[in-house]
Amino acid sequence: MIHGLRTVKYPVADLARAKAWFTEVLGAAPYFDQPFYVGYSVGGFELGLVPDGTPGTAGSVVYWGVDDIEAEVARIVGLGASVHEAVQEVGEGIKVAELKDPFGNVLGLILNPLFDPAAVR
């Protein structure tokens, strides 16, 4: 049986710079910090940085939950990201946005009042 999301990896060319940036964005230091992988605990899930990939905006996008999407977009853009897709409501009070991190990856944000954290397994 497949369980829910556990880890999302972002490829980066400069691991030290990416680690500093994501530490500021996430407001926490990584719990796993090695030259081949840096892992952060984010709401019970993992955001991982790997130095051996090619960043890009094609492919899957992972959306990280937020309480105030407009404020988070402004805060993260202030830290060096750019807007890839502006905040938009997609129905039933759910809002999404996509930012491009300074390394070329897409960082999705979602405000989802229907999300039930008790359902996470």
mmCIF file of C-alpha atoms in Angstrom:
data_model
loop_
_atom_site.group_PDB
_atom_site.id
_atom_site.type_symbol
_atom_site.label_atom_id
_atom_site.label_comp_id
_atom_site.label_asym_id
_atom_site.label_seq_id
_atom_site.Cartn_x
_atom_site.Cartn_y
_atom_site.Cartn_z
ATOM 1 C CA MET A 1 0.000 0.000 0.000
ATOM 2 C CA ILE A 2 1.273 3.441 -0.864
ATOM 3 C CA HIS A 3 1.242 5.846 2.037
ATOM 4 C CA GLY A 4 1.128 9.634 1.763
ATOM 5 C CA LEU A 5 3.875 12.013 0.738
ATOM 6 C CA ARG A 6 7.134 11.595 2.639
ATOM 7 C CA THR A 7 9.955 13.395 0.820
ATOM 8 C CA VAL A 8 10.351 15.885 -1.994
ATOM 9 C CA LYS A 9 13.811 16.432 -3.506
ATOM 10 C CA TYR A 10 14.989 19.638 -5.166
ATOM 11 C CA PRO A 11 18.161 19.541 -7.262
ATOM 12 C CA VAL A 12 20.588 22.434 -6.723
ATOM 13 C CA ALA A 13 23.945 23.404 -8.206
ATOM 14 C CA ASP A 14 25.234 25.201 -5.083
ATOM 15 C CA LEU A 15 24.307 23.143 -2.024
ATOM 16 C CA ALA A 16 25.671 25.648 0.528
ATOM 17 C CA ARG A 17 23.752 28.557 -1.001
ATOM 18 C CA ALA A 18 20.575 26.472 -1.308
ATOM 19 C CA LYS A 19 20.889 25.297 2.295
ATOM 20 C CA ALA A 20 21.188 28.882 3.525
ATOM 21 C CA TRP A 21 18.207 30.003 1.434
ATOM 22 C CA PHE A 22 15.885 27.124 2.398
ATOM 23 C CA THR A 23 16.889 27.462 6.069
ATOM 24 C CA GLU A 24 15.638 31.042 5.924
ATOM 25 C CA VAL A 25 12.495 30.190 3.950
ATOM 26 C CA LEU A 26 11.573 27.295 6.244
ATOM 27 C CA GLY A 27 12.653 29.000 9.463
ATOM 28 C CA ALA A 28 14.534 25.906 10.608
ATOM 29 C CA ALA A 29 17.914 24.281 10.181
ATOM 30 C CA PRO A 30 18.147 20.940 8.381
ATOM 31 C CA TYR A 31 17.916 17.821 10.515
ATOM 32 C CA PHE A 32 20.154 15.892 8.090
ATOM 33 C CA ASP A 33 23.152 17.679 6.622
ATOM 34 C CA GLN A 34 25.639 15.823 4.440
ATOM 35 C CA PRO A 35 27.574 16.813 1.296
ATOM 36 C CA PHE A 36 25.328 14.515 -0.783
ATOM 37 C CA TYR A 37 21.939 15.455 0.726
ATOM 38 C CA VAL A 38 20.400 18.053 3.052
ATOM 39 C CA GLY A 39 17.030 17.215 4.608
ATOM 40 C CA TYR A 40 14.502 19.464 6.353
ATOM 41 C CA SER A 41 11.486 18.395 8.368
ATOM 42 C CA VAL A 42 8.484 20.397 7.160
ATOM 43 C CA GLY A 43 5.226 19.660 8.945
ATOM 44 C CA GLY A 44 6.062 15.983 9.278
ATOM 45 C CA PHE A 45 7.279 15.640 5.692
ATOM 46 C CA GLU A 46 10.727 16.106 4.182
ATOM 47 C CA LEU A 47 12.174 18.635 1.773
ATOM 48 C CA GLY A 48 15.526 17.411 0.503
ATOM 49 C CA LEU A 49 18.263 19.209 -1.401
ATOM 50 C CA VAL A 50 20.528 17.199 -3.714
ATOM 51 C CA PRO A 51 23.608 18.626 -5.408
ATOM 52 C CA ASP A 52 23.613 16.253 -8.379
ATOM 53 C CA GLY A 53 20.629 17.238 -10.473
ATOM 54 C CA THR A 54 19.427 19.863 -12.879
ATOM 55 C CA PRO A 55 16.902 22.348 -11.481
ATOM 56 C CA GLY A 56 13.940 23.139 -13.674
ATOM 57 C CA THR A 57 10.300 24.096 -13.906
ATOM 58 C CA ALA A 58 9.079 21.144 -15.990
ATOM 59 C CA GLY A 59 7.603 18.072 -14.386
ATOM 60 C CA SER A 60 5.813 17.566 -11.100
ATOM 61 C CA VAL A 61 5.065 20.401 -8.704
ATOM 62 C CA VAL A 62 4.709 19.799 -4.982
ATOM 63 C CA TYR A 63 2.504 22.201 -3.039
ATOM 64 C CA TRP A 64 3.438 23.007 0.560
ATOM 65 C CA GLY A 65 0.600 24.024 2.860
ATOM 66 C CA VAL A 66 0.397 27.569 4.216
ATOM 67 C CA ASP A 67 -2.070 29.514 6.372
ATOM 68 C CA ASP A 68 -1.825 32.861 4.515
ATOM 69 C CA ILE A 69 -0.792 32.349 0.899
ATOM 70 C CA GLU A 70 -0.497 36.026 -0.037
ATOM 71 C CA ALA A 71 1.772 36.733 2.941
ATOM 72 C CA GLU A 72 3.948 33.676 2.241
ATOM 73 C CA VAL A 73 4.320 34.571 -1.436
ATOM 74 C CA ALA A 74 5.408 38.089 -0.468
ATOM 75 C CA ARG A 75 7.805 36.793 2.202
ATOM 76 C CA ILE A 76 9.459 34.192 -0.031
ATOM 77 C CA VAL A 77 9.697 36.569 -3.009
ATOM 78 C CA GLY A 78 11.393 38.988 -0.598
ATOM 79 C CA LEU A 79 13.944 36.242 0.080
ATOM 80 C CA GLY A 80 14.845 35.926 -3.602
ATOM 81 C CA ALA A 81 12.201 33.743 -5.254
ATOM 82 C CA SER A 82 10.177 34.948 -8.236
ATOM 83 C CA VAL A 83 6.531 34.388 -9.069
ATOM 84 C CA HIS A 84 6.127 31.551 -11.556
ATOM 85 C CA GLU A 85 2.297 31.482 -11.284
ATOM 86 C CA ALA A 86 0.482 34.103 -9.215
ATOM 87 C CA VAL A 87 -1.962 33.238 -6.446
ATOM 88 C CA GLN A 88 -5.204 31.938 -7.873
ATOM 89 C CA GLU A 89 -8.317 30.428 -6.378
ATOM 90 C CA VAL A 90 -9.034 27.017 -7.877
ATOM 91 C CA GLY A 91 -12.385 26.407 -6.199
ATOM 92 C CA GLU A 92 -13.939 25.803 -2.779
ATOM 93 C CA GLY A 93 -11.648 28.320 -1.083
ATOM 94 C CA ILE A 94 -8.461 26.571 -2.223
ATOM 95 C CA LYS A 95 -5.702 28.914 -3.394
ATOM 96 C CA VAL A 96 -2.424 27.953 -5.056
ATOM 97 C CA ALA A 97 0.710 29.767 -6.203
ATOM 98 C CA GLU A 98 3.986 28.688 -7.747
ATOM 99 C CA LEU A 99 7.305 30.378 -7.058
ATOM 100 C CA LYS A 100 10.611 29.820 -8.775
ATOM 101 C CA ASP A 101 13.367 29.430 -6.215
ATOM 102 C CA PRO A 102 16.763 31.084 -6.851
ATOM 103 C CA PHE A 103 18.059 27.735 -8.111
ATOM 104 C CA GLY A 104 15.463 27.224 -10.873
ATOM 105 C CA ASN A 105 12.975 24.855 -9.180
ATOM 106 C CA VAL A 106 9.247 25.412 -8.677
ATOM 107 C CA LEU A 107 8.091 25.754 -5.082
ATOM 108 C CA GLY A 108 4.319 25.312 -4.890
ATOM 109 C CA LEU A 109 2.223 26.818 -2.086
ATOM 110 C CA ILE A 110 -1.356 25.880 -1.243
ATOM 111 C CA LEU A 111 -3.984 27.200 1.135
ATOM 112 C CA ASN A 112 -6.495 24.369 1.372
ATOM 113 C CA PRO A 113 -9.249 24.720 3.975
ATOM 114 C CA LEU A 114 -10.454 21.196 3.047
ATOM 115 C CA PHE A 115 -7.140 19.492 3.899
ATOM 116 C CA ASP A 116 -7.505 17.151 6.890
ATOM 117 C CA PRO A 117 -4.161 16.651 8.673
ATOM 118 C CA ALA A 118 -5.711 13.789 10.651
ATOM 119 C CA ALA A 119 -5.949 11.824 7.391
ATOM 120 C CA VAL A 120 -2.159 11.863 6.880
ATOM 121 C CA ARG A 121 -0.648 8.403 7.349
#
